[in-house]
Amino acid sequence: MKKLFYPLVGLCALLASCQTEKFTDGVIEGDGNVNFTVSAPELIGTRAVYGENSNSARGGITNVDFAAYDIRYQLAVYRVDGEEDAKTYEQVITPQPIIVDNYQPVTYSIRLTPNRDYKVVVWADFVLQGQSEDLHYNTADFENITCIDGLDAQLNDESRDAYYISHDLKLGSQPVSGDLILKRPFAKIRMVATDWGYGNLEMPDNFKITYYGCKRFTNINALTGMSESVTLEDNPAEVYSGTINKAEKEYALNYDQSANNRTVIVDYLMTDYEEQTPIHIKYEAYDGGTLVNAHDLKTDIPIQRNWLTTIIGNMFTTAADFTISITEDFENEWIVGEEWWRSSEFAPVEPTYDETSNTYYIYTKEEFMWLPDHINEMRSAHGNFTLEIMNDIDMSGVEWKPIYPSASAQEYTVDGNGHTLRNFSMSGKYGAIYVYSALGGLIKQEYEAYTGIWGKFDGLMKDITFENITINGLADDEVHYDIDGNPIDHSKESAYFAGVVGYTGGNHWSMSSKFQNVHVRHIHIKSSASSQNLGGLVGWVGSGGGAVGSRSISFEGCTAEDVYLTGYQAGGLVGQILGDRGAQFIDCHTDNVFIRYSYISQSSGFIGNIGDGGLTISFYAAIELDNCSAGYVEYIHDGTGEPYDYEPQHELYGHKNSGDKVTITPEA
C-alpha cells in the first residue's frame, strides 16, 4: 500500500490571498499554484524488477528489494535574489517528504508568491521499510548532504543509490505544472568477473576495496550540484568491504546471463560536477579469511556523475585481465580495455597445420593471436582452408588486432566446433584505413574502419559463440591517454564496426558469406559520432546471389543478445545489407539491443539499413527473413541518455528503399 507522509499545512499555504514570502509548510494536497510530478530515471525501464530481471547495469530502483526498503522523496524550495554571481538563496520551504513502498512517480502541489524566482530541489533515496529516517545519507541540510555509513558498510548495497534535481523556476502570475526527472549525484562502479567457476576453483565470498591516489568526494550541495573532496594518498587507511552469496548470483541479466560472468562488487561514489574524475583501486578477494586473489589497478579509471563504470575481466584465476567500461540507463557509455593500461604478456604462436585436410587447428589464445598478421599468407598458400577452433579461448589481456585480409573474396571456413571465444577488447588502434574519395579524387579522407574480431571475412563461419566484446569504448573518455600522455583521438572512426565481422562480401555477386549457428552476446561498440554500419554480429553485408532458398549470403540459426551500439545504420544482428543482392536469414533472433545516437535513423533491433546497391531490383534479389525475431530494443539519445522517440519501418529492419524487396515469413 502506498504511504504518503505530508507535513502539517500552514495557514499561509492554504490561503490564496496570503502573500508572505517565507513559510515552512508549503506542500498541500492539490490546489497549489505550482505542481510537480517527480520521478527517477528508471521510469523509462520499468520492465525490469527485482529478482529474475535484476541487472547490475541499472540502479537501485531496478535492484532493491522493496519488501525491505521504501523510496523517500524530499522537495525543498529556495527563493532566489540578485543576479549572476551575486545571487542569494533563502530556503522558503523546508524538505517535505513523500514516502512510497514501491517505485512510482509522486506529485507535489505547492503555493509560492507570484513574480519571483525560485529554485526547486528534490532528493530521493532509500529508507527502511515503514520508516522515514535517513539511512545512508544525512539530508538535514540540502546544501551539505553527506554519507553516514560506516566505512565497512559500503560495497554491494544497491540501496545506496540516490537521485536529485535542482530546477530553476521563474514564477509569473499563472500556475505552473511540470515533470522533474531525477538523476544520480553519483557514479556507479561495478566489477564483473569473467572467470567465475573456472576449473572448479574455490570462489570468494567477500571483498575489500581501497581507493587511493585520487580524489574522494565527501559531500554534495543539492542546491548547486557541487561536491567537495579530499585527496587520498597512495596508502590511505580507508578499506571498504562487501560480501556475496557464492551459491547464487545477485543479478540475472546483462553480463550475469553468462555462466562464467558474475558481478561481484558494486559501489556508488560521489563525483565532481559534470566532470570526469580518475580513480585508482586496489582489490582483494577472500574466501572466508583466506586471500584468493588481489590486484592493483594503477591506471586512471574514469568515473562521472550518473554514469556506470564497469571493470570486467578475469579476477580469480592467475592471469588477471581487466576491461573497464562505463554505461546504464545511466547517462552514457564507455569501455576501457585492460591492454591500454598494462602491456600484453602474450606472444603469437603459429598454429598446427594439417596438409591432408587443409586445416589449421587453434587451441590457445596465442595461436588465435597469430591469425591477424598471417591471414594473407595462409590464404595464398592454402586457398580455401579450414580454421578449426579446438577449445574455449579467453582473449583477456590482448589488445585485439582485427583479422583483415588485404582484399575481399578471400574465402575460407571457420569451424567453432561449439566452442566459445570470449573477452575481446579493441581500441581502434589497429583498424584498417578506409579512404573516402569524392569529386574524381579531388577530395580524399582517411578513416579508421573495418573493426571487429574480423575486420573482413568471406566464406563459411559456423558453430561458434563470441561473448564479452568491447570496441572503442574510450571515444569520449577525457582521462584516456596513450603511452606518451597524449589524448587518443577517435574522431575519424567511420564505418563497419561489429562484434564479430566488420565487413563481408564487398560488391560481388559471386562471393559466398555464410553464417551458421554463430552466436554473440555482451557486445559493446562505441565509436565516433559519425560512425555507421554497426552490428552485433556483422557491420556491413554486400555479397549475394543464388536462387531463392540457396543464397550465397545467408545467416542461419544465428543470435545476438545484450548488444550496445553507438552509431547509425545500426542493427542488433547486421548494420547494413545491400538490398539488391539476394540474401536469406533463417531462424535468427536478437534480444536486449540498445542503440544510441544523436539522431536515430535506419536502425533496428535486427537489421539496421537495407541499402540500394544501385542495380535493377528483381524478385530473385529479394531478402528473405524466415522465422526471425527482434526482442527487446531501446533507442537512446546519446547526448542525454534518455529514450529516443523512434520507430523503425519494421521491427526487423530500420529502413529500406521502396524498390528493395523483403519477404518476411511469417509476417508479424
XYZ file of C-alpha atoms in Angstrom:
668
model
C 0.000 0.000 0.000
C 1.315 3.452 -0.867
C 2.214 5.525 2.183
C 2.205 9.307 1.904
C 3.800 11.439 4.606
C 2.716 15.076 4.394
C 3.656 17.814 6.865
C 1.081 19.902 8.688
C -0.066 22.579 6.277
C 0.399 26.195 7.424
C -2.342 28.808 7.149
C -0.496 30.844 4.532
C -0.110 27.777 2.343
C -3.881 27.316 2.331
C -4.999 30.882 1.711
C -4.535 32.128 -1.850
C -4.682 35.740 -0.630
C -1.793 35.297 1.784
C 1.331 36.906 0.222
C 4.018 36.228 2.801
C 7.227 35.066 1.131
C 8.652 32.768 3.767
C 6.876 29.726 5.167
C 7.965 26.314 6.300
C 4.857 24.321 5.418
C 4.194 24.832 1.727
C 3.151 21.413 0.472
C -0.548 20.707 0.170
C -2.738 18.047 -1.399
C -3.731 19.763 -4.660
C -4.893 23.326 -5.302
C -1.380 24.774 -5.392
C -0.127 27.258 -7.965
C 2.973 25.084 -8.610
C 2.590 21.354 -9.305
C 5.429 18.925 -9.995
C 5.369 15.222 -10.778
C 8.686 13.798 -9.641
C 10.224 10.556 -10.880
C 13.587 8.821 -11.037
C 15.181 7.842 -14.358
C 14.322 4.130 -14.304
C 10.753 5.104 -15.162
C 11.966 4.566 -18.735
C 12.853 0.945 -18.000
C 10.058 -0.301 -15.804
C 10.020 -3.748 -17.407
C 12.918 -4.685 -15.106
C 12.146 -5.515 -11.471
C 13.962 -7.050 -8.551
C 14.604 -10.764 -8.997
C 14.693 -12.546 -12.344
C 15.101 -9.227 -14.204
C 17.691 -7.709 -11.860
C 20.556 -6.086 -13.723
C 23.787 -4.678 -12.324
C 23.923 -2.259 -15.284
C 20.992 -0.424 -13.709
C 20.462 1.164 -10.350
C 18.636 0.799 -7.069
C 15.094 1.103 -8.398
C 15.683 -1.973 -10.536
C 17.657 -3.975 -7.984
C 16.492 -3.041 -4.472
C 14.162 -5.465 -2.649
C 11.063 -3.354 -1.972
C 9.991 -5.786 0.737
C 12.847 -4.305 2.781
C 13.007 -0.693 1.563
C 10.810 2.287 0.665
C 11.635 5.257 -1.562
C 11.695 8.647 0.139
C 11.266 11.816 -1.933
C 12.068 15.191 -0.365
C 11.325 18.543 -2.000
C 12.615 21.921 -0.811
C 12.203 25.392 -2.336
C 14.647 28.310 -2.253
C 13.866 31.918 -3.161
C 16.483 33.391 -5.497
C 17.501 37.049 -5.234
C 20.168 39.014 -7.085
C 21.850 38.417 -10.432
C 24.636 36.145 -11.683
C 27.479 35.857 -9.129
C 25.573 37.992 -6.632
C 22.654 35.567 -6.348
C 21.494 34.567 -2.897
C 19.285 31.653 -1.881
C 16.855 31.541 1.035
C 15.014 28.334 1.866
C 11.286 29.122 1.967
C 10.032 25.522 2.064
C 11.980 23.045 4.150
C 12.416 19.492 2.776
C 8.992 17.878 2.515
C 8.939 14.032 2.458
C 6.709 11.715 0.499
C 7.462 8.038 1.071
C 6.219 5.216 -1.146
C 6.708 1.492 -0.680
C 7.361 0.720 -4.349
C 8.683 2.684 -7.266
C 6.272 5.295 -8.618
C 6.392 8.979 -9.509
C 4.910 11.331 -6.923
C 3.269 14.724 -7.285
C 3.951 17.804 -5.181
C 1.476 20.709 -5.127
C 2.837 23.880 -3.538
C 1.961 27.574 -3.296
C 4.539 30.247 -3.929
C 4.434 34.024 -4.274
C 3.987 35.062 -7.934
C 6.552 37.092 -9.883
C 9.588 35.747 -8.085
C 12.488 33.447 -8.939
C 12.823 30.133 -7.123
C 14.946 27.024 -7.201
C 13.212 23.706 -6.536
C 15.477 20.976 -5.125
C 14.421 17.319 -4.893
C 16.373 14.496 -3.273
C 15.204 10.856 -3.403
C 16.814 7.922 -1.626
C 16.003 4.612 0.044
C 14.869 4.199 3.643
C 13.997 1.079 5.564
C 10.510 -0.321 5.014
C 7.959 1.602 7.089
C 10.491 4.185 8.305
C 11.290 7.760 7.316
C 14.694 8.361 8.948
C 17.919 8.885 6.998
C 19.526 5.545 6.131
C 22.655 6.192 4.053
C 22.742 9.982 3.689
C 22.419 12.823 6.169
C 19.863 15.072 4.467
C 19.247 17.558 7.292
C 20.996 20.231 5.206
C 20.362 20.062 1.449
C 23.432 22.234 0.940
C 25.647 19.655 2.647
C 24.413 16.090 2.118
C 26.941 13.597 3.453
C 27.293 9.827 3.777
C 26.524 8.425 7.230
C 27.518 4.799 6.616
C 30.417 3.242 8.440
C 33.402 2.515 6.240
C 32.719 -1.232 6.436
C 29.158 -0.973 5.078
C 29.593 0.348 1.577
C 30.003 -2.338 -1.072
C 27.255 -4.429 -2.707
C 24.352 -2.419 -1.341
C 22.049 -1.180 -4.106
C 20.042 0.824 -1.569
C 22.936 3.314 -1.554
C 21.645 4.647 -4.881
C 20.006 8.091 -4.749
C 18.641 10.739 -7.119
C 18.313 14.506 -7.193
C 17.498 17.569 -9.289
C 17.951 21.315 -8.900
C 15.371 23.117 -11.032
C 15.127 26.869 -11.744
C 11.575 28.234 -11.549
C 10.544 31.721 -12.669
C 7.020 32.078 -11.339
C 4.668 34.513 -13.047
C 1.003 35.094 -12.340
C -0.147 31.783 -13.857
C 0.016 28.325 -12.229
C 2.953 26.103 -13.196
C 2.986 22.346 -13.759
C 5.792 20.102 -14.927
C 7.702 16.856 -14.687
C 11.029 16.565 -12.898
C 13.188 13.584 -13.882
C 15.809 12.983 -11.247
C 19.363 11.872 -11.970
C 22.041 10.413 -9.749
C 24.570 12.610 -7.960
C 26.834 9.546 -8.033
C 28.785 7.363 -10.367
C 28.162 3.659 -10.037
C 31.139 1.330 -10.244
C 30.900 -2.424 -10.662
C 33.389 -5.263 -11.047
C 32.369 -8.208 -13.236
C 34.422 -11.401 -13.075
C 34.607 -13.360 -16.330
C 36.213 -16.421 -14.734
C 33.557 -17.316 -12.168
C 33.638 -21.064 -11.578
C 36.609 -21.774 -13.859
C 38.136 -25.198 -13.299
C 36.197 -25.861 -10.077
C 38.428 -23.374 -8.276
C 37.224 -22.082 -4.909
C 35.445 -18.769 -5.410
C 35.493 -15.835 -2.954
C 32.626 -14.698 -0.761
C 33.943 -11.346 0.487
C 35.992 -8.468 -0.872
C 37.962 -5.409 0.124
C 38.415 -2.288 -1.995
C 40.847 0.554 -1.387
C 40.651 3.783 -3.395
C 43.983 5.614 -3.480
C 45.961 8.333 -5.244
C 42.803 10.157 -6.321
C 40.044 12.462 -5.118
C 37.399 11.088 -2.771
C 34.218 13.176 -2.682
C 32.764 13.760 0.759
C 29.520 15.664 0.252
C 27.175 17.256 -2.265
C 25.325 20.541 -2.276
C 21.986 19.535 -3.808
C 21.126 23.204 -4.392
C 24.136 23.885 -6.642
C 25.134 20.332 -7.569
C 28.704 20.982 -6.442
C 30.713 18.499 -4.403
C 33.705 18.726 -2.103
C 36.543 16.226 -1.946
C 39.637 15.133 -0.093
C 42.808 13.825 -1.703
C 43.579 10.212 -0.912
C 47.262 9.445 -0.596
C 48.843 6.329 -2.076
C 48.427 4.445 1.191
C 45.122 5.537 2.748
C 43.689 3.867 5.838
C 40.162 3.515 4.418
C 39.241 -0.008 3.304
C 35.714 -0.824 2.102
C 34.276 -4.323 2.256
C 31.386 -6.325 0.850
C 30.093 -9.876 0.552
C 28.316 -12.096 -1.973
C 26.458 -15.402 -1.815
C 28.687 -17.924 -3.592
C 25.768 -20.255 -4.275
C 23.512 -17.789 -6.103
C 24.055 -14.751 -8.314
C 22.529 -11.494 -7.130
C 21.823 -10.355 -10.706
C 20.133 -12.137 -13.593
C 20.597 -10.017 -16.728
C 23.378 -8.281 -18.650
C 26.801 -9.881 -18.131
C 25.446 -12.170 -15.418
C 23.452 -14.107 -18.014
C 26.621 -15.997 -18.989
C 27.789 -18.877 -16.800
C 31.330 -17.631 -16.188
C 30.401 -13.960 -15.757
C 29.364 -12.609 -12.381
C 29.020 -9.146 -10.878
C 30.954 -9.361 -7.632
C 31.188 -5.725 -6.495
C 29.003 -2.632 -6.861
C 29.584 0.741 -5.255
C 28.130 4.262 -5.536
C 30.643 7.123 -5.471
C 30.036 10.841 -5.125
C 31.691 12.611 -8.053
C 32.650 16.013 -9.352
C 30.054 18.243 -11.020
C 29.756 17.200 -14.694
C 33.457 16.319 -14.878
C 35.274 13.047 -15.299
C 37.341 12.005 -12.325
C 40.120 9.381 -12.437
C 40.236 6.888 -9.575
C 42.668 4.126 -8.621
C 41.683 0.849 -6.998
C 43.285 -1.918 -5.014
C 41.145 -5.027 -4.958
C 41.263 -8.095 -2.682
C 39.070 -11.210 -2.859
C 38.727 -13.633 0.089
C 37.145 -16.994 0.735
C 36.321 -16.514 4.390
C 39.621 -15.237 5.779
C 41.772 -16.764 3.015
C 43.055 -14.447 0.297
C 42.014 -15.753 -3.144
C 43.498 -13.002 -5.289
C 44.490 -9.347 -5.203
C 45.084 -6.770 -7.925
C 46.262 -3.183 -8.055
C 44.612 -1.308 -10.925
C 47.080 1.528 -11.266
C 45.508 3.037 -14.357
C 43.252 6.096 -14.336
C 39.749 4.602 -14.224
C 37.240 7.294 -15.230
C 34.048 7.885 -13.299
C 31.422 10.550 -13.941
C 28.169 11.620 -12.371
C 25.197 9.483 -13.428
C 27.475 7.134 -15.399
C 28.301 3.486 -14.775
C 31.910 2.304 -14.764
C 32.418 -1.410 -15.314
C 35.672 -3.227 -14.626
C 35.445 -6.584 -16.338
C 37.946 -9.404 -16.606
C 39.467 -12.498 -15.032
C 39.651 -11.743 -11.317
C 40.156 -15.083 -9.623
C 42.453 -17.084 -11.873
C 46.182 -16.447 -12.070
C 46.189 -14.364 -15.252
C 44.199 -11.338 -14.113
C 42.980 -9.279 -17.058
C 40.600 -6.345 -16.975
C 38.479 -4.323 -19.315
C 36.955 -1.140 -17.922
C 33.750 0.346 -19.279
C 31.163 2.943 -18.456
C 27.311 2.658 -19.022
C 23.167 2.483 -17.919
C 20.170 3.849 -18.399
C 22.708 5.866 -16.627
C 23.648 8.695 -18.982
C 26.255 7.303 -21.342
C 28.697 4.505 -22.014
C 32.435 3.955 -22.276
C 34.679 0.887 -22.356
C 38.331 0.892 -21.320
C 40.417 -2.131 -22.278
C 42.998 -3.631 -19.965
C 45.502 -3.534 -22.805
C 45.613 0.276 -22.640
C 46.991 0.280 -19.106
C 49.091 -2.876 -18.964
C 51.273 -4.377 -21.693
C 50.211 -7.715 -23.096
C 52.035 -10.671 -21.625
C 51.297 -12.901 -24.609
C 53.156 -13.561 -27.863
C 51.588 -15.058 -31.009
C 52.318 -18.718 -31.766
C 51.890 -20.378 -35.171
C 49.090 -22.972 -35.023
C 49.406 -26.538 -36.275
C 48.574 -27.017 -39.968
C 47.452 -30.381 -41.370
C 48.172 -30.589 -45.100
C 45.938 -33.609 -45.702
C 42.768 -31.859 -44.511
C 43.989 -28.337 -45.391
C 43.185 -27.328 -41.801
C 44.717 -25.086 -39.142
C 43.955 -26.153 -35.549
C 43.571 -23.434 -32.901
C 43.890 -24.498 -29.258
C 45.162 -21.386 -27.442
C 44.940 -17.609 -27.174
C 48.447 -17.259 -28.571
C 47.545 -19.288 -31.655
C 44.453 -17.200 -32.329
C 46.627 -14.074 -31.951
C 48.789 -15.337 -34.833
C 45.969 -15.014 -37.386
C 45.767 -11.228 -37.988
C 49.354 -10.888 -39.197
C 49.322 -14.054 -41.316
C 45.846 -14.341 -42.837
C 47.047 -13.255 -46.300
C 49.855 -15.796 -46.470
C 47.540 -18.525 -45.152
C 45.043 -17.818 -47.926
C 47.730 -17.523 -50.603
C 49.420 -20.761 -49.604
C 46.391 -22.915 -48.935
C 43.402 -21.411 -50.765
C 40.065 -22.134 -49.120
C 41.450 -23.676 -45.945
C 39.608 -24.552 -42.725
C 40.264 -22.974 -39.343
C 39.197 -25.358 -36.554
C 38.652 -23.978 -33.035
C 39.522 -26.817 -30.646
C 38.934 -25.183 -27.212
C 37.076 -22.403 -25.500
C 39.530 -19.490 -25.647
C 39.818 -16.477 -23.323
C 41.392 -13.450 -25.055
C 41.734 -11.289 -21.917
C 44.798 -9.079 -21.771
C 45.213 -8.732 -25.541
C 44.666 -5.517 -27.482
C 42.964 -7.307 -30.323
C 44.008 -6.589 -33.876
C 41.153 -7.382 -36.296
C 41.771 -10.195 -38.775
C 41.834 -8.233 -42.011
C 42.855 -9.730 -45.365
C 44.151 -7.210 -47.866
C 41.373 -7.997 -50.369
C 37.812 -9.262 -50.484
C 36.891 -12.710 -51.853
C 39.472 -14.400 -49.634
C 37.112 -17.198 -48.674
C 37.817 -19.857 -46.031
C 35.956 -21.775 -43.313
C 35.898 -21.131 -39.567
C 34.527 -24.120 -37.656
C 33.972 -23.345 -33.980
C 33.036 -26.913 -33.003
C 30.600 -25.449 -30.477
C 33.293 -23.552 -28.576
C 33.202 -20.041 -27.112
C 35.741 -17.252 -27.669
C 35.424 -14.539 -25.038
C 36.833 -11.299 -23.668
C 37.951 -9.380 -26.766
C 38.842 -5.709 -26.443
C 39.648 -3.267 -29.271
C 40.685 0.363 -29.081
C 40.586 1.122 -32.809
C 44.376 1.322 -32.884
C 44.549 -1.488 -35.437
C 41.555 -0.602 -37.576
C 42.213 -0.733 -41.316
C 42.232 2.516 -43.272
C 39.135 3.354 -45.271
C 39.701 6.045 -47.929
C 36.719 8.220 -48.815
C 37.031 9.748 -52.276
C 34.831 12.346 -53.983
C 34.925 14.721 -56.977
C 37.113 12.400 -59.008
C 39.644 12.078 -56.268
C 40.000 15.792 -55.535
C 38.673 15.089 -52.055
C 40.212 12.214 -50.137
C 39.834 11.484 -46.454
C 41.171 8.597 -44.418
C 39.228 6.940 -41.598
C 39.751 4.050 -39.250
C 37.244 1.338 -40.173
C 36.650 -2.412 -40.503
C 36.671 -3.194 -36.804
C 35.593 -6.470 -35.204
C 37.236 -9.751 -34.363
C 37.412 -9.935 -38.158
C 37.716 -6.619 -39.980
C 36.770 -8.515 -43.150
C 35.565 -12.078 -43.565
C 34.298 -14.091 -46.519
C 33.443 -17.767 -46.543
C 31.693 -20.012 -44.024
C 31.596 -19.456 -40.244
C 29.739 -21.994 -38.133
C 29.065 -23.426 -34.678
C 30.782 -20.794 -32.558
C 29.909 -18.322 -29.803
C 31.562 -14.977 -29.041
C 30.966 -13.134 -25.763
C 32.228 -10.092 -23.882
C 33.421 -7.964 -26.823
C 34.181 -4.270 -26.395
C 35.198 -1.842 -29.139
C 36.391 1.756 -28.866
C 34.668 2.461 -25.584
C 37.052 5.320 -24.900
C 35.751 7.540 -27.693
C 34.543 10.125 -25.150
C 36.863 9.327 -22.262
C 38.594 12.520 -21.178
C 41.098 10.689 -18.974
C 42.165 8.279 -21.733
C 45.724 8.869 -22.981
C 48.305 6.967 -24.980
C 51.656 5.815 -23.565
C 53.140 9.259 -24.300
C 50.417 11.081 -22.395
C 48.551 12.337 -25.472
C 44.747 12.136 -25.710
C 43.687 9.319 -28.047
C 41.679 10.643 -30.990
C 38.683 8.595 -32.133
C 37.119 11.376 -34.203
C 37.811 9.729 -37.581
C 36.303 6.322 -36.948
C 33.921 5.859 -39.818
C 32.220 2.572 -40.582
C 31.954 -1.203 -40.439
C 32.012 -1.980 -36.718
C 30.641 -5.243 -35.350
C 31.134 -7.714 -32.576
C 32.468 -10.375 -34.968
C 32.771 -9.247 -38.624
C 33.003 -5.596 -39.613
C 32.611 -6.146 -43.363
C 31.687 -9.125 -45.504
C 31.173 -9.590 -49.204
C 32.251 -6.452 -50.970
C 30.190 -5.664 -54.069
C 30.433 -9.165 -55.527
C 27.513 -11.325 -56.635
C 29.699 -14.420 -56.832
C 31.030 -14.348 -53.289
C 29.851 -16.635 -50.530
C 29.368 -15.371 -46.983
C 27.507 -17.818 -44.787
C 26.995 -17.817 -41.024
C 25.527 -20.913 -39.384
C 24.862 -21.157 -35.643
C 27.033 -18.153 -34.836
C 26.089 -16.516 -31.543
C 27.195 -13.247 -29.946
C 26.406 -11.794 -26.526
C 27.582 -8.910 -24.368
C 28.710 -6.668 -27.234
C 29.592 -3.018 -26.561
C 30.529 -0.844 -29.538
C 31.196 2.857 -29.028
C 32.919 4.759 -31.801
C 32.886 8.353 -33.014
C 29.752 10.403 -33.556
C 29.803 9.841 -37.335
C 30.169 6.048 -37.334
C 27.746 3.885 -39.311
C 27.145 0.237 -40.256
C 27.294 -1.190 -36.741
C 26.002 -4.668 -35.939
C 26.094 -7.151 -33.119
C 27.311 -9.886 -35.484
C 28.165 -8.191 -38.834
C 28.514 -4.493 -39.674
C 28.074 -4.489 -43.478
C 26.968 -7.196 -45.930
C 27.458 -6.782 -49.674
C 27.774 -10.190 -51.287
C 24.854 -12.164 -52.601
C 23.322 -14.198 -55.383
C 21.998 -17.673 -55.896
C 18.454 -18.929 -56.104
C 15.750 -18.438 -53.500
C 16.420 -20.822 -50.630
C 20.095 -21.294 -51.523
C 21.550 -17.815 -51.325
C 25.309 -17.343 -51.307
C 24.821 -14.881 -48.443
C 22.928 -16.403 -45.546
C 22.502 -16.333 -41.797
C 21.006 -19.465 -40.262
C 20.386 -20.143 -36.575
C 22.331 -17.033 -35.512
C 21.615 -14.968 -32.395
C 22.750 -11.690 -30.825
C 21.925 -10.796 -27.224
C 22.851 -7.946 -24.915
C 24.104 -5.660 -27.691
C 25.038 -1.997 -27.120
C 25.737 0.109 -30.226
C 26.551 3.804 -30.659
C 26.116 4.980 -34.251
C 23.573 4.901 -37.067
C 22.612 2.266 -39.636
C 22.878 0.029 -36.592
C 21.244 -3.352 -36.125
C 21.281 -5.914 -33.359
C 22.403 -8.591 -35.845
C 23.523 -6.689 -39.000
C 24.162 -2.977 -39.510
C 23.562 -2.720 -43.264
C 22.916 -5.167 -46.097
C 22.590 -4.349 -49.794
C 19.016 -4.863 -50.861
C 19.673 -5.873 -54.453
C 21.953 -8.810 -53.741
C 19.639 -11.529 -52.509
C 20.193 -12.879 -49.018
C 18.413 -15.067 -46.500
C 18.010 -15.063 -42.721
C 16.596 -18.278 -41.238
C 15.771 -18.804 -37.548
C 17.829 -15.796 -36.420
C 16.952 -13.874 -33.282
C 18.103 -10.872 -31.252
C 17.215 -9.596 -27.789
C 18.207 -6.808 -25.399
C 19.548 -4.424 -28.033
C 20.392 -0.829 -27.061
C 21.122 1.680 -29.842
C 22.420 5.174 -29.064
C 22.916 8.113 -31.377
C 22.280 11.850 -31.532
C 19.779 11.239 -34.329
C 18.440 7.695 -34.571
C 17.832 6.613 -38.174
C 17.982 3.485 -40.319
C 18.380 1.285 -37.257
C 16.531 -1.587 -35.624
C 16.993 -4.452 -33.227
C 17.707 -6.827 -36.146
C 18.905 -5.217 -39.443
C 19.727 -1.517 -39.459
C 19.523 -0.444 -43.090
C 18.671 -2.318 -46.293
C 20.593 -0.271 -48.821
C 20.222 0.013 -52.574
C 23.327 -1.332 -54.294
C 22.434 0.502 -57.478
C 21.225 -2.400 -59.626
C 17.794 -3.280 -61.021
C 15.753 -4.990 -58.332
C 14.060 -8.279 -59.188
C 12.166 -10.925 -57.275
C 15.262 -13.086 -57.278
C 17.221 -10.382 -55.471
C 14.825 -10.235 -52.539
C 15.946 -10.572 -48.939
C 14.151 -13.407 -47.163
C 13.549 -13.316 -43.404
C 12.181 -16.676 -42.325
C 11.153 -17.220 -38.687
C 13.296 -14.354 -37.387
C 12.593 -12.043 -34.455
C 13.862 -8.987 -32.642
C 13.168 -8.971 -28.910
C 13.554 -6.030 -26.541
C 15.066 -2.895 -28.116
C 15.790 0.565 -26.689
C 16.677 3.647 -28.733
C 18.593 6.191 -26.654
C 19.638 9.795 -27.285
C 23.402 9.740 -26.929
C 23.661 13.255 -25.550
C 21.174 12.837 -22.701
C 20.839 9.111 -22.111
C 17.061 9.447 -22.410
C 14.723 7.400 -24.636
C 14.578 8.400 -28.275
C 11.163 8.675 -29.953
C 11.917 6.477 -32.947
C 10.136 3.650 -34.730
C 11.847 1.547 -37.427
C 9.969 0.853 -40.649
C 9.640 -2.747 -39.456
C 10.740 -4.486 -36.276
C 13.248 -6.461 -38.401
C 14.740 -3.521 -40.331
C 15.123 0.163 -39.702
C 14.843 1.353 -43.301
C 14.643 0.104 -46.858
C 14.131 1.834 -50.182
C 10.785 1.349 -51.915
C 12.373 -0.810 -54.617
C 14.097 -3.192 -52.219
C 12.138 -6.427 -51.891
C 11.896 -8.079 -48.472
C 9.944 -11.272 -47.901
C 9.094 -11.983 -44.250
C 7.707 -15.346 -43.167
C 5.615 -15.401 -41.109
C 4.722 -11.727 -41.379
C 4.132 -10.109 -37.987
